[in-house]
Amino acid sequence: MNVSEAARLLAICCGFDNRQPSELAAQAWAAALKNVPFDQDAKDAVVRYYSTTPKDPTTRLWIMPHHVRDLRSKIRSERLENFAYEGDPDETPKEFIARYRGQLEAVASGAVPAPSTAPMLEGGPHRSMAELLSGSVRHPDEPDGPEPRPTVERRATGPLGVICPDCNAAIGRPCKSAWRRKPRAPHPARRRAAAGEEIRLTPQAEVDARRALAATHHAQADEVTELNRAFLEANPVVIPKEKP
Ligand SMILES: [Zn+2]
């Protein structure tokens, strides 16, 4: 922000703390907030500063430029809590970077409403479930012995409920981008498969899927393995006939 914008921001502060407006203060704030734009989030940062109870209620609140910077970035990152990149499976790394930055900025600035629910691609199971699956927690009155296999109560629904025909992501696991193998939104083919279309894996994809399944099967008896096993049993993979 420039000096006149800093003066306007200080005018908002003045409404809360009765500080005396001065040209010198505007210049100092403009210098300290040179790379912080004078936008609604900057104004909201001042409002949030003065509407938040300090740790010590007897402290007299007096906002400084670093408060504006920190609170503005907090306001923006709150909008990104449920951010999930919407990519294109065929995008180039350059397109990915441009789109990713564009989508990030659109959500952070509030231009595009932030998703209200957590993306289904983020994170693993809840900690308590992960502990249960790993066998590291034991019920107090449970006798020592082999950990009972957790029962699978329901299948994952939506695109994550099927193996991705595109990137071979296992059931319950997010799709991986072609670039860097980062979690991404489900591939269109996976959405179609989840909607009931016949799943066609290439022979190599089928081999990969079964190999991944075998690997996890030996590694740990977890819910995903069980889901994959049940899925492959119930949905025999259709392998396109190769031309002779
Ligand atoms: Zn995929």
JSON list of C-alpha atoms and ligand atoms in Angstrom, two decimals:
[
{"chain": "A", "resi": 1, "resn": "MET", "atom": "CA", "xyz": [0.00, 0.00, 0.00]},
{"chain": "A", "resi": 2, "resn": "ASN", "atom": "CA", "xyz": [1.12, 3.54, -0.65]},
{"chain": "A", "resi": 3, "resn": "VAL", "atom": "CA", "xyz": [1.16, 6.49, 1.75]},
{"chain": "A", "resi": 4, "resn": "SER", "atom": "CA", "xyz": [-2.40, 7.63, 1.05]},
{"chain": "A", "resi": 5, "resn": "GLU", "atom": "CA", "xyz": [-3.70, 4.08, 1.45]},
{"chain": "A", "resi": 6, "resn": "ALA", "atom": "CA", "xyz": [-1.77, 3.71, 4.69]},
{"chain": "A", "resi": 7, "resn": "ALA", "atom": "CA", "xyz": [-3.37, 6.96, 5.87]},
{"chain": "A", "resi": 8, "resn": "ARG", "atom": "CA", "xyz": [-6.82, 5.50, 5.15]},
{"chain": "A", "resi": 9, "resn": "LEU", "atom": "CA", "xyz": [-5.94, 2.32, 7.01]},
{"chain": "A", "resi": 10, "resn": "LEU", "atom": "CA", "xyz": [-4.71, 4.42, 9.96]},
{"chain": "A", "resi": 11, "resn": "ALA", "atom": "CA", "xyz": [-8.03, 6.29, 9.88]},
{"chain": "A", "resi": 12, "resn": "ILE", "atom": "CA", "xyz": [-9.75, 2.96, 10.54]},
{"chain": "A", "resi": 13, "resn": "CYS", "atom": "CA", "xyz": [-7.32, 2.27, 13.41]},
{"chain": "A", "resi": 14, "resn": "CYS", "atom": "CA", "xyz": [-8.03, 5.76, 14.73]},
{"chain": "A", "resi": 15, "resn": "GLY", "atom": "CA", "xyz": [-11.70, 4.86, 15.03]},
{"chain": "A", "resi": 16, "resn": "PHE", "atom": "CA", "xyz": [-10.73, 2.17, 17.54]},
{"chain": "A", "resi": 17, "resn": "ASP", "atom": "CA", "xyz": [-7.82, 3.66, 19.45]},
{"chain": "A", "resi": 18, "resn": "ASN", "atom": "CA", "xyz": [-8.09, 7.46, 19.01]},
{"chain": "A", "resi": 19, "resn": "ARG", "atom": "CA", "xyz": [-4.56, 7.74, 17.69]},
{"chain": "A", "resi": 20, "resn": "GLN", "atom": "CA", "xyz": [-3.67, 11.05, 16.09]},
{"chain": "A", "resi": 21, "resn": "PRO", "atom": "CA", "xyz": [-3.53, 10.89, 12.30]},
{"chain": "A", "resi": 22, "resn": "SER", "atom": "CA", "xyz": [-0.14, 12.06, 11.03]},
{"chain": "A", "resi": 23, "resn": "GLU", "atom": "CA", "xyz": [1.66, 12.17, 7.73]},
{"chain": "A", "resi": 24, "resn": "LEU", "atom": "CA", "xyz": [4.73, 10.68, 9.38]},
{"chain": "A", "resi": 25, "resn": "ALA", "atom": "CA", "xyz": [2.78, 7.66, 10.64]},
{"chain": "A", "resi": 26, "resn": "ALA", "atom": "CA", "xyz": [1.25, 7.14, 7.17]},
{"chain": "A", "resi": 27, "resn": "GLN", "atom": "CA", "xyz": [4.72, 7.16, 5.63]},
{"chain": "A", "resi": 28, "resn": "ALA", "atom": "CA", "xyz": [6.04, 4.72, 8.20]},
{"chain": "A", "resi": 29, "resn": "TRP", "atom": "CA", "xyz": [3.10, 2.34, 7.78]},
{"chain": "A", "resi": 30, "resn": "ALA", "atom": "CA", "xyz": [3.36, 2.52, 3.98]},
{"chain": "A", "resi": 31, "resn": "ALA", "atom": "CA", "xyz": [7.02, 1.57, 4.27]},
{"chain": "A", "resi": 32, "resn": "ALA", "atom": "CA", "xyz": [6.27, -1.31, 6.64]},
{"chain": "A", "resi": 33, "resn": "LEU", "atom": "CA", "xyz": [3.36, -2.58, 4.54]},
{"chain": "A", "resi": 34, "resn": "LYS", "atom": "CA", "xyz": [4.90, -1.89, 1.14]},
{"chain": "A", "resi": 35, "resn": "ASN", "atom": "CA", "xyz": [4.04, -5.35, -0.20]},
{"chain": "A", "resi": 36, "resn": "VAL", "atom": "CA", "xyz": [0.66, -5.65, 1.55]},
{"chain": "A", "resi": 37, "resn": "PRO", "atom": "CA", "xyz": [-2.23, -4.43, -0.62]},
{"chain": "A", "resi": 38, "resn": "PHE", "atom": "CA", "xyz": [-4.81, -2.04, 0.80]},
{"chain": "A", "resi": 39, "resn": "ASP", "atom": "CA", "xyz": [-7.79, -4.34, 0.34]},
{"chain": "A", "resi": 40, "resn": "GLN", "atom": "CA", "xyz": [-10.82, -5.45, 2.33]},
{"chain": "A", "resi": 41, "resn": "ASP", "atom": "CA", "xyz": [-8.71, -8.09, 4.07]},
{"chain": "A", "resi": 42, "resn": "ALA", "atom": "CA", "xyz": [-6.28, -5.42, 5.32]},
{"chain": "A", "resi": 43, "resn": "LYS", "atom": "CA", "xyz": [-9.21, -3.41, 6.70]},
{"chain": "A", "resi": 44, "resn": "ASP", "atom": "CA", "xyz": [-10.72, -6.56, 8.21]},
{"chain": "A", "resi": 45, "resn": "ALA", "atom": "CA", "xyz": [-7.37, -7.30, 9.86]},
{"chain": "A", "resi": 46, "resn": "VAL", "atom": "CA", "xyz": [-7.68, -4.03, 11.82]},
{"chain": "A", "resi": 47, "resn": "VAL", "atom": "CA", "xyz": [-11.27, -4.84, 12.78]},
{"chain": "A", "resi": 48, "resn": "ARG", "atom": "CA", "xyz": [-10.28, -8.33, 13.88]},
{"chain": "A", "resi": 49, "resn": "TYR", "atom": "CA", "xyz": [-7.38, -6.98, 15.93]},
{"chain": "A", "resi": 50, "resn": "TYR", "atom": "CA", "xyz": [-9.67, -4.70, 17.91]},
{"chain": "A", "resi": 51, "resn": "SER", "atom": "CA", "xyz": [-12.53, -7.18, 18.21]},
{"chain": "A", "resi": 52, "resn": "THR", "atom": "CA", "xyz": [-10.37, -9.97, 19.62]},
{"chain": "A", "resi": 53, "resn": "THR", "atom": "CA", "xyz": [-9.95, -10.12, 23.39]},
{"chain": "A", "resi": 54, "resn": "PRO", "atom": "CA", "xyz": [-6.25, -9.88, 24.24]},
{"chain": "A", "resi": 55, "resn": "LYS", "atom": "CA", "xyz": [-4.63, -12.60, 26.36]},
{"chain": "A", "resi": 56, "resn": "ASP", "atom": "CA", "xyz": [-4.27, -10.08, 29.18]},
{"chain": "A", "resi": 57, "resn": "PRO", "atom": "CA", "xyz": [-7.56, -8.11, 29.22]},
{"chain": "A", "resi": 58, "resn": "THR", "atom": "CA", "xyz": [-5.85, -5.16, 30.92]},
{"chain": "A", "resi": 59, "resn": "THR", "atom": "CA", "xyz": [-3.53, -4.63, 27.97]},
{"chain": "A", "resi": 60, "resn": "ARG", "atom": "CA", "xyz": [-4.31, -1.53, 26.00]},
{"chain": "A", "resi": 61, "resn": "LEU", "atom": "CA", "xyz": [-4.57, -2.61, 22.36]},
{"chain": "A", "resi": 62, "resn": "TRP", "atom": "CA", "xyz": [-2.41, -0.67, 19.95]},
{"chain": "A", "resi": 63, "resn": "ILE", "atom": "CA", "xyz": [-2.19, -2.06, 16.44]},
{"chain": "A", "resi": 64, "resn": "MET", "atom": "CA", "xyz": [1.12, -2.10, 14.60]},
{"chain": "A", "resi": 65, "resn": "PRO", "atom": "CA", "xyz": [1.85, -2.87, 10.95]},
{"chain": "A", "resi": 66, "resn": "HIS", "atom": "CA", "xyz": [2.97, -6.42, 11.75]},
{"chain": "A", "resi": 67, "resn": "HIS", "atom": "CA", "xyz": [-0.45, -7.12, 13.24]},
{"chain": "A", "resi": 68, "resn": "VAL", "atom": "CA", "xyz": [-2.08, -6.07, 9.99]},
{"chain": "A", "resi": 69, "resn": "ARG", "atom": "CA", "xyz": [0.28, -8.22, 7.98]},
{"chain": "A", "resi": 70, "resn": "ASP", "atom": "CA", "xyz": [-0.20, -11.30, 10.18]},
{"chain": "A", "resi": 71, "resn": "LEU", "atom": "CA", "xyz": [-3.97, -11.01, 10.59]},
{"chain": "A", "resi": 72, "resn": "ARG", "atom": "CA", "xyz": [-4.50, -10.33, 6.91]},
{"chain": "A", "resi": 73, "resn": "SER", "atom": "CA", "xyz": [-2.58, -13.45, 6.00]},
{"chain": "A", "resi": 74, "resn": "LYS", "atom": "CA", "xyz": [-4.52, -15.39, 8.66]},
{"chain": "A", "resi": 75, "resn": "ILE", "atom": "CA", "xyz": [-7.84, -14.24, 7.18]},
{"chain": "A", "resi": 76, "resn": "ARG", "atom": "CA", "xyz": [-6.68, -15.38, 3.74]},
{"chain": "A", "resi": 77, "resn": "SER", "atom": "CA", "xyz": [-5.33, -18.72, 4.88]},
{"chain": "A", "resi": 78, "resn": "GLU", "atom": "CA", "xyz": [-8.59, -19.48, 6.69]},
{"chain": "A", "resi": 79, "resn": "ARG", "atom": "CA", "xyz": [-10.31, -19.41, 3.31]},
{"chain": "A", "resi": 80, "resn": "LEU", "atom": "CA", "xyz": [-7.80, -21.94, 2.03]},
{"chain": "A", "resi": 81, "resn": "GLU", "atom": "CA", "xyz": [-8.57, -24.47, 4.75]},
{"chain": "A", "resi": 82, "resn": "ASN", "atom": "CA", "xyz": [-10.59, -26.67, 2.42]},
{"chain": "A", "resi": 83, "resn": "PHE", "atom": "CA", "xyz": [-8.85, -25.65, -0.78]},
{"chain": "A", "resi": 84, "resn": "ALA", "atom": "CA", "xyz": [-8.50, -28.43, -3.31]},
{"chain": "A", "resi": 85, "resn": "TYR", "atom": "CA", "xyz": [-6.86, -27.88, -6.65]},
{"chain": "A", "resi": 86, "resn": "GLU", "atom": "CA", "xyz": [-9.08, -28.58, -9.63]},
{"chain": "A", "resi": 87, "resn": "GLY", "atom": "CA", "xyz": [-6.70, -29.76, -12.27]},
{"chain": "A", "resi": 88, "resn": "ASP", "atom": "CA", "xyz": [-6.73, -31.21, -15.72]},
{"chain": "A", "resi": 89, "resn": "PRO", "atom": "CA", "xyz": [-5.10, -34.62, -16.18]},
{"chain": "A", "resi": 90, "resn": "ASP", "atom": "CA", "xyz": [-3.49, -33.47, -19.41]},
{"chain": "A", "resi": 91, "resn": "GLU", "atom": "CA", "xyz": [-2.04, -30.20, -18.14]},
{"chain": "A", "resi": 92, "resn": "THR", "atom": "CA", "xyz": [1.63, -29.41, -18.52]},
{"chain": "A", "resi": 93, "resn": "PRO", "atom": "CA", "xyz": [3.74, -28.43, -15.47]},
{"chain": "A", "resi": 94, "resn": "LYS", "atom": "CA", "xyz": [3.60, -24.82, -16.68]},
{"chain": "A", "resi": 95, "resn": "GLU", "atom": "CA", "xyz": [-0.20, -24.93, -16.92]},
{"chain": "A", "resi": 96, "resn": "PHE", "atom": "CA", "xyz": [-0.36, -26.60, -13.52]},
{"chain": "A", "resi": 97, "resn": "ILE", "atom": "CA", "xyz": [1.65, -23.81, -11.87]},
{"chain": "A", "resi": 98, "resn": "ALA", "atom": "CA", "xyz": [-0.39, -21.07, -13.54]},
{"chain": "A", "resi": 99, "resn": "ARG", "atom": "CA", "xyz": [-3.73, -22.69, -12.71]},
{"chain": "A", "resi": 100, "resn": "TYR", "atom": "CA", "xyz": [-2.70, -23.62, -9.19]},
{"chain": "A", "resi": 101, "resn": "ARG", "atom": "CA", "xyz": [-1.62, -20.06, -8.40]},
{"chain": "A", "resi": 102, "resn": "GLY", "atom": "CA", "xyz": [-4.75, -18.65, -10.01]},
{"chain": "A", "resi": 103, "resn": "GLN", "atom": "CA", "xyz": [-7.08, -20.92, -8.05]},
{"chain": "A", "resi": 104, "resn": "LEU", "atom": "CA", "xyz": [-5.16, -20.36, -4.82]},
{"chain": "A", "resi": 105, "resn": "GLU", "atom": "CA", "xyz": [-5.35, -16.59, -5.19]},
{"chain": "A", "resi": 106, "resn": "ALA", "atom": "CA", "xyz": [-9.03, -16.68, -6.17]},
{"chain": "A", "resi": 107, "resn": "VAL", "atom": "CA", "xyz": [-9.96, -18.62, -3.04]},
{"chain": "A", "resi": 108, "resn": "ALA", "atom": "CA", "xyz": [-7.54, -16.80, -0.70]},
{"chain": "A", "resi": 109, "resn": "SER", "atom": "CA", "xyz": [-8.86, -13.39, -1.79]},
{"chain": "A", "resi": 110, "resn": "GLY", "atom": "CA", "xyz": [-12.46, -14.48, -1.39]},
{"chain": "A", "resi": 111, "resn": "ALA", "atom": "CA", "xyz": [-13.23, -13.88, -5.09]},
{"chain": "A", "resi": 112, "resn": "VAL", "atom": "CA", "xyz": [-14.28, -17.51, -5.30]},
{"chain": "A", "resi": 113, "resn": "PRO", "atom": "CA", "xyz": [-16.17, -18.87, -2.28]},
{"chain": "A", "resi": 114, "resn": "ALA", "atom": "CA", "xyz": [-14.10, -21.26, -0.19]},
{"chain": "A", "resi": 115, "resn": "PRO", "atom": "CA", "xyz": [-15.34, -24.85, -0.14]},
{"chain": "A", "resi": 116, "resn": "SER", "atom": "CA", "xyz": [-17.40, -25.32, 3.02]},
{"chain": "A", "resi": 117, "resn": "THR", "atom": "CA", "xyz": [-16.49, -28.97, 3.42]},
{"chain": "A", "resi": 118, "resn": "ALA", "atom": "CA", "xyz": [-13.11, -30.58, 3.53]},
{"chain": "A", "resi": 119, "resn": "PRO", "atom": "CA", "xyz": [-12.08, -32.08, 0.20]},
{"chain": "A", "resi": 120, "resn": "MET", "atom": "CA", "xyz": [-12.37, -35.83, 0.24]},
{"chain": "A", "resi": 121, "resn": "LEU", "atom": "CA", "xyz": [-8.83, -36.06, -1.06]},
{"chain": "A", "resi": 122, "resn": "GLU", "atom": "CA", "xyz": [-7.21, -34.52, 1.99]},
{"chain": "A", "resi": 123, "resn": "GLY", "atom": "CA", "xyz": [-5.64, -36.43, 4.82]},
{"chain": "A", "resi": 124, "resn": "GLY", "atom": "CA", "xyz": [-6.01, -39.99, 5.97]},
{"chain": "A", "resi": 125, "resn": "PRO", "atom": "CA", "xyz": [-8.40, -41.54, 8.43]},
{"chain": "A", "resi": 126, "resn": "HIS", "atom": "CA", "xyz": [-9.11, -39.89, 11.78]},
{"chain": "A", "resi": 127, "resn": "ARG", "atom": "CA", "xyz": [-6.25, -40.38, 14.26]},
{"chain": "A", "resi": 128, "resn": "SER", "atom": "CA", "xyz": [-8.29, -42.73, 16.43]},
{"chain": "A", "resi": 129, "resn": "MET", "atom": "CA", "xyz": [-9.11, -44.87, 13.40]},
{"chain": "A", "resi": 130, "resn": "ALA", "atom": "CA", "xyz": [-5.50, -44.83, 12.22]},
{"chain": "A", "resi": 131, "resn": "GLU", "atom": "CA", "xyz": [-4.36, -45.98, 15.67]},
{"chain": "A", "resi": 132, "resn": "LEU", "atom": "CA", "xyz": [-6.97, -48.70, 15.67]},
{"chain": "A", "resi": 133, "resn": "LEU", "atom": "CA", "xyz": [-5.91, -49.88, 12.24]},
{"chain": "A", "resi": 134, "resn": "SER", "atom": "CA", "xyz": [-2.25, -49.81, 13.15]},
{"chain": "A", "resi": 135, "resn": "GLY", "atom": "CA", "xyz": [-2.94, -51.95, 16.20]},
{"chain": "A", "resi": 136, "resn": "SER", "atom": "CA", "xyz": [-1.17, -49.53, 18.53]},
{"chain": "A", "resi": 137, "resn": "VAL", "atom": "CA", "xyz": [-4.19, -49.08, 20.80]},
{"chain": "A", "resi": 138, "resn": "ARG", "atom": "CA", "xyz": [-5.77, -51.84, 22.76]},
{"chain": "A", "resi": 139, "resn": "HIS", "atom": "CA", "xyz": [-8.99, -51.81, 24.69]},
{"chain": "A", "resi": 140, "resn": "PRO", "atom": "CA", "xyz": [-8.22, -52.05, 28.47]},
{"chain": "A", "resi": 141, "resn": "ASP", "atom": "CA", "xyz": [-10.18, -55.25, 29.05]},
{"chain": "A", "resi": 142, "resn": "GLU", "atom": "CA", "xyz": [-9.15, -56.87, 25.80]},
{"chain": "A", "resi": 143, "resn": "PRO", "atom": "CA", "xyz": [-7.07, -60.02, 26.30]},
{"chain": "A", "resi": 144, "resn": "ASP", "atom": "CA", "xyz": [-3.60, -60.13, 24.77]},
{"chain": "A", "resi": 145, "resn": "GLY", "atom": "CA", "xyz": [-3.71, -61.80, 21.45]},
{"chain": "A", "resi": 146, "resn": "PRO", "atom": "CA", "xyz": [-3.91, -61.09, 17.79]},
{"chain": "A", "resi": 147, "resn": "GLU", "atom": "CA", "xyz": [-5.61, -57.81, 16.96]},
{"chain": "A", "resi": 148, "resn": "PRO", "atom": "CA", "xyz": [-9.04, -58.54, 15.54]},
{"chain": "A", "resi": 149, "resn": "ARG", "atom": "CA", "xyz": [-9.36, -57.49, 11.94]},
{"chain": "A", "resi": 150, "resn": "PRO", "atom": "CA", "xyz": [-11.42, -54.29, 11.79]},
{"chain": "A", "resi": 151, "resn": "THR", "atom": "CA", "xyz": [-14.75, -54.91, 10.14]},
{"chain": "A", "resi": 152, "resn": "VAL", "atom": "CA", "xyz": [-15.60, -52.92, 7.06]},
{"chain": "A", "resi": 153, "resn": "GLU", "atom": "CA", "xyz": [-18.94, -51.31, 7.62]},
{"chain": "A", "resi": 154, "resn": "ARG", "atom": "CA", "xyz": [-19.38, -49.37, 4.44]},
{"chain": "A", "resi": 155, "resn": "ARG", "atom": "CA", "xyz": [-17.67, -48.81, 1.16]},
{"chain": "A", "resi": 156, "resn": "ALA", "atom": "CA", "xyz": [-16.29, -45.47, 0.16]},
{"chain": "A", "resi": 157, "resn": "THR", "atom": "CA", "xyz": [-18.84, -43.68, -1.99]},
{"chain": "A", "resi": 158, "resn": "GLY", "atom": "CA", "xyz": [-18.39, -41.26, -4.84]},
{"chain": "A", "resi": 159, "resn": "PRO", "atom": "CA", "xyz": [-15.38, -41.31, -7.16]},
{"chain": "A", "resi": 160, "resn": "LEU", "atom": "CA", "xyz": [-13.14, -42.62, -4.36]},
{"chain": "A", "resi": 161, "resn": "GLY", "atom": "CA", "xyz": [-15.36, -45.69, -4.14]},
{"chain": "A", "resi": 162, "resn": "VAL", "atom": "CA", "xyz": [-13.82, -47.17, -7.27]},
{"chain": "A", "resi": 163, "resn": "ILE", "atom": "CA", "xyz": [-10.31, -47.79, -8.53]},
{"chain": "A", "resi": 164, "resn": "CYS", "atom": "CA", "xyz": [-9.31, -44.97, -10.87]},
{"chain": "A", "resi": 165, "resn": "PRO", "atom": "CA", "xyz": [-9.05, -46.32, -14.42]},
{"chain": "A", "resi": 166, "resn": "ASP", "atom": "CA", "xyz": [-6.79, -43.41, -15.25]},
{"chain": "A", "resi": 167, "resn": "CYS", "atom": "CA", "xyz": [-4.09, -43.37, -12.56]},
{"chain": "A", "resi": 168, "resn": "ASN", "atom": "CA", "xyz": [-4.96, -46.66, -10.81]},
{"chain": "A", "resi": 169, "resn": "ALA", "atom": "CA", "xyz": [-5.53, -44.96, -7.45]},
{"chain": "A", "resi": 170, "resn": "ALA", "atom": "CA", "xyz": [-6.87, -47.56, -5.02]},
{"chain": "A", "resi": 171, "resn": "ILE", "atom": "CA", "xyz": [-10.32, -47.32, -3.45]},
{"chain": "A", "resi": 172, "resn": "GLY", "atom": "CA", "xyz": [-10.41, -44.60, -0.85]},
{"chain": "A", "resi": 173, "resn": "ARG", "atom": "CA", "xyz": [-7.13, -43.15, -2.07]},
{"chain": "A", "resi": 174, "resn": "PRO", "atom": "CA", "xyz": [-6.95, -39.85, -3.96]},
{"chain": "A", "resi": 175, "resn": "CYS", "atom": "CA", "xyz": [-6.03, -39.69, -7.62]},
{"chain": "A", "resi": 176, "resn": "LYS", "atom": "CA", "xyz": [-2.46, -38.70, -8.35]},
{"chain": "A", "resi": 177, "resn": "SER", "atom": "CA", "xyz": [-1.51, -35.98, -10.78]},
{"chain": "A", "resi": 178, "resn": "ALA", "atom": "CA", "xyz": [0.58, -37.04, -13.73]},
{"chain": "A", "resi": 179, "resn": "TRP", "atom": "CA", "xyz": [3.04, -34.41, -12.63]},
{"chain": "A", "resi": 180, "resn": "ARG", "atom": "CA", "xyz": [4.83, -35.11, -9.32]},
{"chain": "A", "resi": 181, "resn": "ARG", "atom": "CA", "xyz": [2.16, -37.64, -8.34]},
{"chain": "A", "resi": 182, "resn": "LYS", "atom": "CA", "xyz": [0.48, -35.14, -6.04]},
{"chain": "A", "resi": 183, "resn": "PRO", "atom": "CA", "xyz": [-3.06, -35.87, -4.80]},
{"chain": "A", "resi": 184, "resn": "ARG", "atom": "CA", "xyz": [-5.57, -34.24, -7.12]},
{"chain": "A", "resi": 185, "resn": "ALA", "atom": "CA", "xyz": [-9.29, -34.15, -7.84]},
{"chain": "A", "resi": 186, "resn": "PRO", "atom": "CA", "xyz": [-10.66, -37.46, -9.12]},
{"chain": "A", "resi": 187, "resn": "HIS", "atom": "CA", "xyz": [-9.97, -38.07, -12.80]},
{"chain": "A", "resi": 188, "resn": "PRO", "atom": "CA", "xyz": [-13.02, -37.72, -15.09]},
{"chain": "A", "resi": 189, "resn": "ALA", "atom": "CA", "xyz": [-12.78, -41.42, -15.93]},
{"chain": "A", "resi": 190, "resn": "ARG", "atom": "CA", "xyz": [-13.03, -42.24, -12.23]},
{"chain": "A", "resi": 191, "resn": "ARG", "atom": "CA", "xyz": [-16.12, -40.06, -11.86]},
{"chain": "A", "resi": 192, "resn": "ARG", "atom": "CA", "xyz": [-17.68, -41.89, -14.81]},
{"chain": "A", "resi": 193, "resn": "ALA", "atom": "CA", "xyz": [-16.72, -45.25, -13.36]},
{"chain": "A", "resi": 194, "resn": "ALA", "atom": "CA", "xyz": [-18.24, -44.27, -9.99]},
{"chain": "A", "resi": 195, "resn": "ALA", "atom": "CA", "xyz": [-21.41, -43.23, -11.82]},
{"chain": "A", "resi": 196, "resn": "GLY", "atom": "CA", "xyz": [-21.78, -46.80, -13.00]},
{"chain": "A", "resi": 197, "resn": "GLU", "atom": "CA", "xyz": [-19.98, -46.89, -16.31]},
{"chain": "A", "resi": 198, "resn": "GLU", "atom": "CA", "xyz": [-18.03, -50.00, -17.08]},
{"chain": "A", "resi": 199, "resn": "ILE", "atom": "CA", "xyz": [-14.46, -49.77, -15.84]},
{"chain": "A", "resi": 200, "resn": "ARG", "atom": "CA", "xyz": [-11.86, -50.50, -18.43]},
{"chain": "A", "resi": 201, "resn": "LEU", "atom": "CA", "xyz": [-8.30, -50.77, -17.26]},
{"chain": "A", "resi": 202, "resn": "THR", "atom": "CA", "xyz": [-5.48, -51.21, -19.72]},
{"chain": "A", "resi": 203, "resn": "PRO", "atom": "CA", "xyz": [-3.67, -54.54, -19.28]},
{"chain": "A", "resi": 204, "resn": "GLN", "atom": "CA", "xyz": [-0.75, -52.69, -17.69]},
{"chain": "A", "resi": 205, "resn": "ALA", "atom": "CA", "xyz": [-3.07, -50.77, -15.36]},
{"chain": "A", "resi": 206, "resn": "GLU", "atom": "CA", "xyz": [-4.69, -54.01, -14.31]},
{"chain": "A", "resi": 207, "resn": "VAL", "atom": "CA", "xyz": [-1.31, -55.55, -13.56]},
{"chain": "A", "resi": 208, "resn": "ASP", "atom": "CA", "xyz": [-0.34, -52.43, -11.57]},
{"chain": "A", "resi": 209, "resn": "ALA", "atom": "CA", "xyz": [-3.61, -52.43, -9.65]},
{"chain": "A", "resi": 210, "resn": "ARG", "atom": "CA", "xyz": [-3.25, -56.07, -8.69]},
{"chain": "A", "resi": 211, "resn": "ARG", "atom": "CA", "xyz": [0.41, -55.62, -7.78]},
{"chain": "A", "resi": 212, "resn": "ALA", "atom": "CA", "xyz": [-0.45, -52.64, -5.55]},
{"chain": "A", "resi": 213, "resn": "LEU", "atom": "CA", "xyz": [-3.23, -54.65, -4.01]},
{"chain": "A", "resi": 214, "resn": "ALA", "atom": "CA", "xyz": [-0.92, -57.59, -3.34]},
{"chain": "A", "resi": 215, "resn": "ALA", "atom": "CA", "xyz": [1.66, -55.28, -1.79]},
{"chain": "A", "resi": 216, "resn": "THR", "atom": "CA", "xyz": [-0.78, -53.65, 0.61]},
{"chain": "A", "resi": 217, "resn": "HIS", "atom": "CA", "xyz": [-2.35, -57.00, 1.38]},
{"chain": "A", "resi": 218, "resn": "HIS", "atom": "CA", "xyz": [0.94, -58.31, 2.72]},
{"chain": "A", "resi": 219, "resn": "ALA", "atom": "CA", "xyz": [1.91, -55.04, 4.36]},
{"chain": "A", "resi": 220, "resn": "GLN", "atom": "CA", "xyz": [-1.05, -54.47, 6.62]},
{"chain": "A", "resi": 221, "resn": "ALA", "atom": "CA", "xyz": [-4.60, -55.64, 7.01]},
{"chain": "A", "resi": 222, "resn": "ASP", "atom": "CA", "xyz": [-6.25, -52.30, 6.64]},
{"chain": "A", "resi": 223, "resn": "GLU", "atom": "CA", "xyz": [-9.58, -51.09, 5.48]},
{"chain": "A", "resi": 224, "resn": "VAL", "atom": "CA", "xyz": [-8.36, -50.04, 2.07]},
{"chain": "A", "resi": 225, "resn": "THR", "atom": "CA", "xyz": [-6.98, -53.49, 1.34]},
{"chain": "A", "resi": 226, "resn": "GLU", "atom": "CA", "xyz": [-10.25, -55.01, 2.30]},
{"chain": "A", "resi": 227, "resn": "LEU", "atom": "CA", "xyz": [-12.19, -52.57, 0.14]},
{"chain": "A", "resi": 228, "resn": "ASN", "atom": "CA", "xyz": [-9.92, -53.23, -2.83]},
{"chain": "A", "resi": 229, "resn": "ARG", "atom": "CA", "xyz": [-10.23, -56.97, -2.44]},
{"chain": "A", "resi": 230, "resn": "ALA", "atom": "CA", "xyz": [-14.01, -56.79, -2.19]},
{"chain": "A", "resi": 231, "resn": "PHE", "atom": "CA", "xyz": [-14.16, -54.39, -5.11]},
{"chain": "A", "resi": 232, "resn": "LEU", "atom": "CA", "xyz": [-12.04, -56.52, -7.42]},
{"chain": "A", "resi": 233, "resn": "GLU", "atom": "CA", "xyz": [-14.10, -59.57, -6.50]},
{"chain": "A", "resi": 234, "resn": "ALA", "atom": "CA", "xyz": [-17.37, -57.81, -7.20]},
{"chain": "A", "resi": 235, "resn": "ASN", "atom": "CA", "xyz": [-16.12, -56.00, -10.28]},
{"chain": "A", "resi": 236, "resn": "PRO", "atom": "CA", "xyz": [-14.04, -58.24, -12.50]},
{"chain": "A", "resi": 237, "resn": "VAL", "atom": "CA", "xyz": [-11.80, -55.98, -14.52]},
{"chain": "A", "resi": 238, "resn": "VAL", "atom": "CA", "xyz": [-12.64, -55.76, -18.21]},
{"chain": "A", "resi": 239, "resn": "ILE", "atom": "CA", "xyz": [-9.51, -55.96, -20.25]},
{"chain": "A", "resi": 240, "resn": "PRO", "atom": "CA", "xyz": [-9.87, -54.60, -23.79]},
{"chain": "A", "resi": 241, "resn": "LYS", "atom": "CA", "xyz": [-9.05, -57.26, -26.35]},
{"chain": "A", "resi": 242, "resn": "GLU", "atom": "CA", "xyz": [-5.75, -56.64, -28.06]},
{"chain": "A", "resi": 243, "resn": "LYS", "atom": "CA", "xyz": [-5.78, -56.73, -31.83]},
{"chain": "A", "resi": 244, "resn": "PRO", "atom": "CA", "xyz": [-4.16, -59.95, -33.05]},
{"chain": "B", "resi": 1, "resn": "ZN", "atom": "ZN", "xyz": [-7.04, -41.06, -11.10]}
]
